[in-house]
Amino acid sequence: EIVMTQSPLSLPVSPGEPASISCRSSQSLLHSNGYNYLDWYVQKPGQSPQLLISLASTRASGVPDRFRGSGSGTDFTLEISRVEAEDVGVYYCMQALQPTFGQGTKVEIK
Amino acid sequence: QMHLVQSGPELKQPGSSVKVSCKASGGSFTSYAFSWVRQAPGQGLEWMGGIIPLFGTTQYAQKFQGRVTINADTSTGTAYMELSSLRHDDTAVYYCCRTRSSTWSAMDVWGKGTTVSVSS
């Protein structure tokens, strides 16, 4: 099983400040087709999870461009350029080869 | 725009089975794959398995092999997840979600979840 490790697990951020979440996998997520099979999801309070980023860097429809995914192989990062109050929630990375999720990172407003 | 409507909450006894349904509306059911993800109270997300309805192929997480069955009825656009030999720690919200066909990447449409409680 591919193990996904996120850090930090808790991330207090002031509005307008940037935030960054790291995700590491125990095996490379780079497929022979050139894509990294790493997605990012957010679960806002009381809601179902929702897709933010797929294939490491492709924003889902309707996701603001302040969200950016990067990385390759085993190291990935989700960056929020300027955190807004609506961004509060738990962020999960997920490897999509034989899916497993990271532990989740709780983003809260200071 | 596809929507996924899941069946209602379930209360089950240990050792029994539960079957949760997920009906898709507003899109082409066979153009996508469907996954099941669960979330125990206060815990993170856990992928259980998925199905590609066009081919009827399934893939299950190793943890659930032998205990979970996922199938789909293409005539009604409904996916199903059955979990057997229920234990107390199977108490969770079970979500179905749509993913790109033939991969499990990009779970872009989610149901609202079905709460399954296992209690004696």
mmCIF file of C-alpha atoms in Angstrom:
data_model
loop_
_atom_site.group_PDB
_atom_site.id
_atom_site.type_symbol
_atom_site.label_atom_id
_atom_site.label_comp_id
_atom_site.label_asym_id
_atom_site.label_seq_id
_atom_site.Cartn_x
_atom_site.Cartn_y
_atom_site.Cartn_z
ATOM 1 C CA GLU A 1 0.000 0.000 0.000
ATOM 2 C CA ILE A 2 1.226 3.489 -0.873
ATOM 3 C CA VAL A 3 1.362 5.590 2.292
ATOM 4 C CA MET A 4 0.616 9.309 2.048
ATOM 5 C CA THR A 5 2.073 11.651 4.649
ATOM 6 C CA GLN A 6 0.897 15.250 4.982
ATOM 7 C CA SER A 7 2.398 18.108 6.928
ATOM 8 C CA PRO A 8 1.503 20.083 8.844
ATOM 9 C CA LEU A 9 -1.628 18.481 10.276
ATOM 10 C CA SER A 10 -2.871 21.829 11.581
ATOM 11 C CA LEU A 11 -2.376 25.155 9.844
ATOM 12 C CA PRO A 12 -3.637 28.416 11.367
ATOM 13 C CA VAL A 13 -3.416 31.215 8.819
ATOM 14 C CA SER A 14 -4.284 34.914 8.879
ATOM 15 C CA PRO A 15 -6.630 36.138 6.133
ATOM 16 C CA GLY A 16 -4.703 37.299 3.093
ATOM 17 C CA GLU A 17 -1.602 35.333 4.050
ATOM 18 C CA PRO A 18 -0.249 32.398 2.022
ATOM 19 C CA ALA A 19 -0.482 28.764 3.107
ATOM 20 C CA SER A 20 1.369 25.661 2.010
ATOM 21 C CA ILE A 21 0.680 21.959 2.614
ATOM 22 C CA SER A 22 3.183 19.221 1.860
ATOM 23 C CA CYS A 23 2.278 15.688 0.801
ATOM 24 C CA ARG A 24 4.772 12.860 0.411
ATOM 25 C CA SER A 25 4.121 9.394 -0.961
ATOM 26 C CA SER A 26 6.000 6.217 -0.114
ATOM 27 C CA GLN A 27 6.255 5.372 -3.826
ATOM 28 C CA SER A 28 6.493 7.430 -6.988
ATOM 29 C CA LEU A 29 3.153 8.577 -8.373
ATOM 30 C CA LEU A 30 4.632 9.322 -11.807
ATOM 31 C CA HIS A 31 2.902 7.083 -14.319
ATOM 32 C CA SER A 32 4.477 5.968 -17.579
ATOM 33 C CA ASN A 33 2.041 8.304 -19.341
ATOM 34 C CA GLY A 34 3.834 11.271 -17.793
ATOM 35 C CA TYR A 35 1.115 12.197 -15.311
ATOM 36 C CA ASN A 36 1.500 12.261 -11.546
ATOM 37 C CA TYR A 37 -1.546 10.584 -10.022
ATOM 38 C CA LEU A 38 -1.959 12.931 -7.083
ATOM 39 C CA ASP A 39 -5.177 14.764 -6.259
ATOM 40 C CA TRP A 40 -6.073 17.354 -3.623
ATOM 41 C CA TYR A 41 -9.482 17.535 -1.926
ATOM 42 C CA VAL A 42 -10.977 19.826 0.672
ATOM 43 C CA GLN A 43 -13.752 18.987 3.081
ATOM 44 C CA LYS A 44 -15.420 22.093 4.428
ATOM 45 C CA PRO A 45 -17.318 21.838 7.711
ATOM 46 C CA GLY A 46 -20.476 19.784 7.371
ATOM 47 C CA GLN A 47 -19.948 19.111 3.666
ATOM 48 C CA SER A 48 -18.892 16.286 1.388
ATOM 49 C CA PRO A 49 -15.313 16.462 0.139
ATOM 50 C CA GLN A 50 -14.732 18.375 -3.070
ATOM 51 C CA LEU A 51 -12.031 18.167 -5.710
ATOM 52 C CA LEU A 52 -9.479 20.979 -5.864
ATOM 53 C CA ILE A 53 -6.602 19.686 -7.960
ATOM 54 C CA SER A 54 -6.104 16.527 -10.026
ATOM 55 C CA LEU A 55 -3.002 15.039 -11.606
ATOM 56 C CA ALA A 56 -0.844 17.140 -9.277
ATOM 57 C CA SER A 57 -1.501 20.511 -10.899
ATOM 58 C CA THR A 58 -4.826 20.694 -12.795
ATOM 59 C CA ARG A 59 -7.364 22.856 -10.997
ATOM 60 C CA ALA A 60 -10.913 21.521 -11.011
ATOM 61 C CA SER A 61 -13.681 23.529 -12.607
ATOM 62 C CA GLY A 62 -14.595 26.577 -10.526
ATOM 63 C CA VAL A 63 -11.550 26.397 -8.243
ATOM 64 C CA PRO A 64 -10.023 29.867 -7.773
ATOM 65 C CA ASP A 65 -6.564 30.439 -9.189
ATOM 66 C CA ARG A 66 -5.213 31.234 -5.727
ATOM 67 C CA PHE A 67 -4.958 27.423 -5.349
ATOM 68 C CA ARG A 68 -1.891 25.876 -6.964
ATOM 69 C CA GLY A 69 -0.683 22.296 -6.974
ATOM 70 C CA SER A 70 2.867 21.304 -7.810
ATOM 71 C CA GLY A 71 5.346 18.480 -7.457
ATOM 72 C CA SER A 72 6.332 15.213 -9.063
ATOM 73 C CA GLY A 73 7.329 11.696 -8.095
ATOM 74 C CA THR A 74 6.947 11.500 -4.334
ATOM 75 C CA ASP A 75 6.848 15.151 -3.207
ATOM 76 C CA PHE A 76 3.863 17.407 -3.749
ATOM 77 C CA THR A 77 2.659 20.765 -2.491
ATOM 78 C CA LEU A 78 -0.654 22.597 -2.340
ATOM 79 C CA GLU A 79 -0.306 26.349 -2.062
ATOM 80 C CA ILE A 80 -2.968 28.926 -1.345
ATOM 81 C CA SER A 81 -1.630 32.328 -2.338
ATOM 82 C CA ARG A 82 -3.960 34.389 -0.137
ATOM 83 C CA VAL A 83 -6.172 32.533 2.330
ATOM 84 C CA GLU A 84 -9.793 33.611 2.603
ATOM 85 C CA ALA A 85 -12.316 32.761 5.323
ATOM 86 C CA GLU A 86 -14.137 30.379 2.947
ATOM 87 C CA ASP A 87 -10.971 28.246 2.645
ATOM 88 C CA VAL A 88 -11.400 26.837 6.155
ATOM 89 C CA GLY A 89 -11.575 23.060 6.112
ATOM 90 C CA VAL A 90 -9.562 19.862 6.048
ATOM 91 C CA TYR A 91 -7.328 19.363 3.027
ATOM 92 C CA TYR A 92 -6.432 15.864 1.867
ATOM 93 C CA CYS A 93 -4.000 14.622 -0.718
ATOM 94 C CA MET A 94 -4.811 11.334 -2.394
ATOM 95 C CA GLN A 95 -2.770 9.075 -4.638
ATOM 96 C CA ALA A 96 -4.968 7.776 -7.414
ATOM 97 C CA LEU A 97 -3.012 4.699 -8.550
ATOM 98 C CA GLN A 98 -4.460 2.449 -5.830
ATOM 99 C CA PRO A 99 -6.147 5.210 -3.882
ATOM 100 C CA THR A 100 -5.085 6.153 -0.385
ATOM 101 C CA PHE A 101 -5.490 9.496 1.337
ATOM 102 C CA GLY A 102 -3.191 11.502 3.525
ATOM 103 C CA GLN A 103 -4.180 12.137 7.141
ATOM 104 C CA GLY A 104 -5.611 15.565 6.335
ATOM 105 C CA THR A 105 -4.481 19.092 7.165
ATOM 106 C CA LYS A 106 -6.882 21.304 9.065
ATOM 107 C CA VAL A 107 -6.717 24.898 7.839
ATOM 108 C CA GLU A 108 -8.194 27.473 10.171
ATOM 109 C CA ILE A 109 -8.239 31.250 10.323
ATOM 110 C CA LYS A 110 -6.208 32.918 13.060
ATOM 111 C CA GLN B 1 -24.562 18.446 -14.470
ATOM 112 C CA MET B 2 -24.511 15.040 -12.805
ATOM 113 C CA HIS B 3 -25.896 14.636 -9.289
ATOM 114 C CA LEU B 4 -25.476 11.602 -7.054
ATOM 115 C CA VAL B 5 -28.328 10.719 -4.718
ATOM 116 C CA GLN B 6 -27.535 8.193 -2.023
ATOM 117 C CA SER B 7 -29.872 6.009 0.010
ATOM 118 C CA GLY B 8 -30.860 6.853 3.559
ATOM 119 C CA PRO B 9 -29.217 6.154 6.915
ATOM 120 C CA GLU B 10 -28.855 2.593 8.151
ATOM 121 C CA LEU B 11 -28.671 1.053 11.601
ATOM 122 C CA LYS B 12 -27.200 -2.428 11.560
ATOM 123 C CA GLN B 13 -26.206 -5.097 14.021
ATOM 124 C CA PRO B 14 -22.672 -6.494 14.169
ATOM 125 C CA GLY B 15 -22.214 -9.400 11.795
ATOM 126 C CA SER B 16 -24.904 -8.240 9.378
ATOM 127 C CA SER B 17 -24.559 -6.624 5.944
ATOM 128 C CA VAL B 18 -25.489 -3.235 4.532
ATOM 129 C CA LYS B 19 -26.136 -2.209 0.940
ATOM 130 C CA VAL B 20 -25.943 1.468 0.003
ATOM 131 C CA SER B 21 -27.146 2.823 -3.322
ATOM 132 C CA CYS B 22 -26.033 5.817 -5.337
ATOM 133 C CA LYS B 23 -28.237 6.986 -8.216
ATOM 134 C CA ALA B 24 -26.744 9.237 -10.846
ATOM 135 C CA SER B 25 -28.861 11.800 -12.650
ATOM 136 C CA GLY B 26 -28.083 14.427 -15.250
ATOM 137 C CA GLY B 27 -25.235 12.764 -17.051
ATOM 138 C CA SER B 28 -23.955 9.699 -18.877
ATOM 139 C CA PHE B 29 -23.534 6.991 -16.242
ATOM 140 C CA THR B 30 -21.287 4.799 -18.389
ATOM 141 C CA SER B 31 -18.875 7.610 -19.210
ATOM 142 C CA TYR B 32 -17.397 7.550 -15.736
ATOM 143 C CA ALA B 33 -16.115 5.367 -12.958
ATOM 144 C CA PHE B 34 -17.590 5.485 -9.465
ATOM 145 C CA SER B 35 -15.778 5.142 -6.162
ATOM 146 C CA TRP B 36 -16.873 4.575 -2.591
ATOM 147 C CA VAL B 37 -15.104 6.479 0.166
ATOM 148 C CA ARG B 38 -15.904 6.267 3.860
ATOM 149 C CA GLN B 39 -15.249 8.498 6.842
ATOM 150 C CA ALA B 40 -15.475 7.257 10.419
ATOM 151 C CA PRO B 41 -16.564 9.816 13.042
ATOM 152 C CA GLY B 42 -13.852 12.442 13.478
ATOM 153 C CA GLN B 43 -11.514 10.594 11.137
ATOM 154 C CA GLY B 44 -10.115 11.016 7.640
ATOM 155 C CA LEU B 45 -11.143 9.659 4.260
ATOM 156 C CA GLU B 46 -10.710 6.040 3.231
ATOM 157 C CA TRP B 47 -11.167 4.692 -0.313
ATOM 158 C CA MET B 48 -12.960 1.367 -0.336
ATOM 159 C CA GLY B 49 -13.133 0.539 -4.008
ATOM 160 C CA GLY B 50 -14.670 1.476 -7.312
ATOM 161 C CA ILE B 51 -16.366 0.307 -10.472
ATOM 162 C CA ILE B 52 -16.247 1.187 -14.157
ATOM 163 C CA PRO B 53 -19.881 0.529 -15.154
ATOM 164 C CA LEU B 54 -19.173 0.430 -18.898
ATOM 165 C CA PHE B 55 -17.033 -2.671 -18.428
ATOM 166 C CA GLY B 56 -18.314 -3.890 -15.075
ATOM 167 C CA THR B 57 -14.762 -3.961 -13.759
ATOM 168 C CA THR B 58 -14.103 -3.375 -10.089
ATOM 169 C CA GLN B 59 -11.119 -2.642 -7.896
ATOM 170 C CA TYR B 60 -11.110 -2.911 -4.129
ATOM 171 C CA ALA B 61 -8.805 -1.625 -1.436
ATOM 172 C CA GLN B 62 -6.879 -4.515 0.068
ATOM 173 C CA LYS B 63 -8.332 -3.774 3.483
ATOM 174 C CA PHE B 64 -11.850 -4.520 2.271
ATOM 175 C CA GLN B 65 -11.146 -7.426 -0.092
ATOM 176 C CA GLY B 66 -13.600 -10.232 0.565
ATOM 177 C CA ARG B 67 -15.944 -8.055 2.593
ATOM 178 C CA VAL B 68 -17.074 -5.410 0.098
ATOM 179 C CA THR B 69 -18.926 -5.813 -3.186
ATOM 180 C CA ILE B 70 -19.460 -2.929 -5.594
ATOM 181 C CA ASN B 71 -21.723 -3.247 -8.591
ATOM 182 C CA ALA B 72 -23.747 -1.084 -10.916
ATOM 183 C CA ASP B 73 -27.022 -1.196 -12.803
ATOM 184 C CA THR B 74 -26.506 0.660 -16.075
ATOM 185 C CA SER B 75 -30.235 0.551 -16.883
ATOM 186 C CA THR B 76 -31.038 2.757 -13.877
ATOM 187 C CA GLY B 77 -27.700 4.567 -13.533
ATOM 188 C CA THR B 78 -27.219 3.304 -10.000
ATOM 189 C CA ALA B 79 -24.092 2.112 -8.226
ATOM 190 C CA TYR B 80 -24.194 -0.073 -5.127
ATOM 191 C CA MET B 81 -21.815 -0.866 -2.297
ATOM 192 C CA GLU B 82 -22.430 -3.836 -0.022
ATOM 193 C CA LEU B 83 -20.330 -4.374 3.083
ATOM 194 C CA SER B 84 -20.657 -7.633 4.993
ATOM 195 C CA SER B 85 -19.644 -8.935 8.415
ATOM 196 C CA LEU B 86 -20.186 -5.495 9.884
ATOM 197 C CA ARG B 87 -18.224 -4.465 12.973
ATOM 198 C CA HIS B 88 -18.622 -1.516 15.306
ATOM 199 C CA ASP B 89 -15.702 0.227 13.598
ATOM 200 C CA ASP B 90 -17.574 0.174 10.283
ATOM 201 C CA THR B 91 -19.712 2.979 11.696
ATOM 202 C CA ALA B 92 -19.066 5.792 9.237
ATOM 203 C CA VAL B 93 -20.431 8.057 6.553
ATOM 204 C CA TYR B 94 -20.180 6.326 3.203
ATOM 205 C CA TYR B 95 -19.786 8.524 0.123
ATOM 206 C CA CYS B 96 -20.092 7.646 -3.522
ATOM 207 C CA CYS B 97 -18.322 9.809 -6.050
ATOM 208 C CA ARG B 98 -17.718 10.054 -9.758
ATOM 209 C CA THR B 99 -14.244 9.788 -11.204
ATOM 210 C CA ARG B 100 -12.710 9.846 -14.642
ATOM 211 C CA SER B 101 -13.409 6.599 -16.434
ATOM 212 C CA SER B 102 -10.626 4.008 -16.148
ATOM 213 C CA THR B 103 -8.745 5.913 -13.483
ATOM 214 C CA TRP B 104 -9.544 6.801 -9.913
ATOM 215 C CA SER B 105 -8.241 10.329 -10.286
ATOM 216 C CA ALA B 106 -10.432 13.433 -10.070
ATOM 217 C CA MET B 107 -13.394 12.494 -7.894
ATOM 218 C CA ASP B 108 -15.309 15.537 -9.030
ATOM 219 C CA VAL B 109 -18.920 14.815 -8.063
ATOM 220 C CA TRP B 110 -19.828 13.520 -4.601
ATOM 221 C CA GLY B 111 -23.026 12.335 -3.003
ATOM 222 C CA LYS B 112 -24.107 13.744 0.338
ATOM 223 C CA GLY B 113 -23.144 10.578 2.133
ATOM 224 C CA THR B 114 -25.001 7.749 3.861
ATOM 225 C CA THR B 115 -24.575 7.262 7.580
ATOM 226 C CA VAL B 116 -24.191 3.632 8.587
ATOM 227 C CA SER B 117 -24.277 2.911 12.304
ATOM 228 C CA VAL B 118 -23.294 -0.508 13.606
ATOM 229 C CA SER B 119 -24.546 -1.178 17.087
ATOM 230 C CA SER B 120 -25.851 -4.077 19.124
#
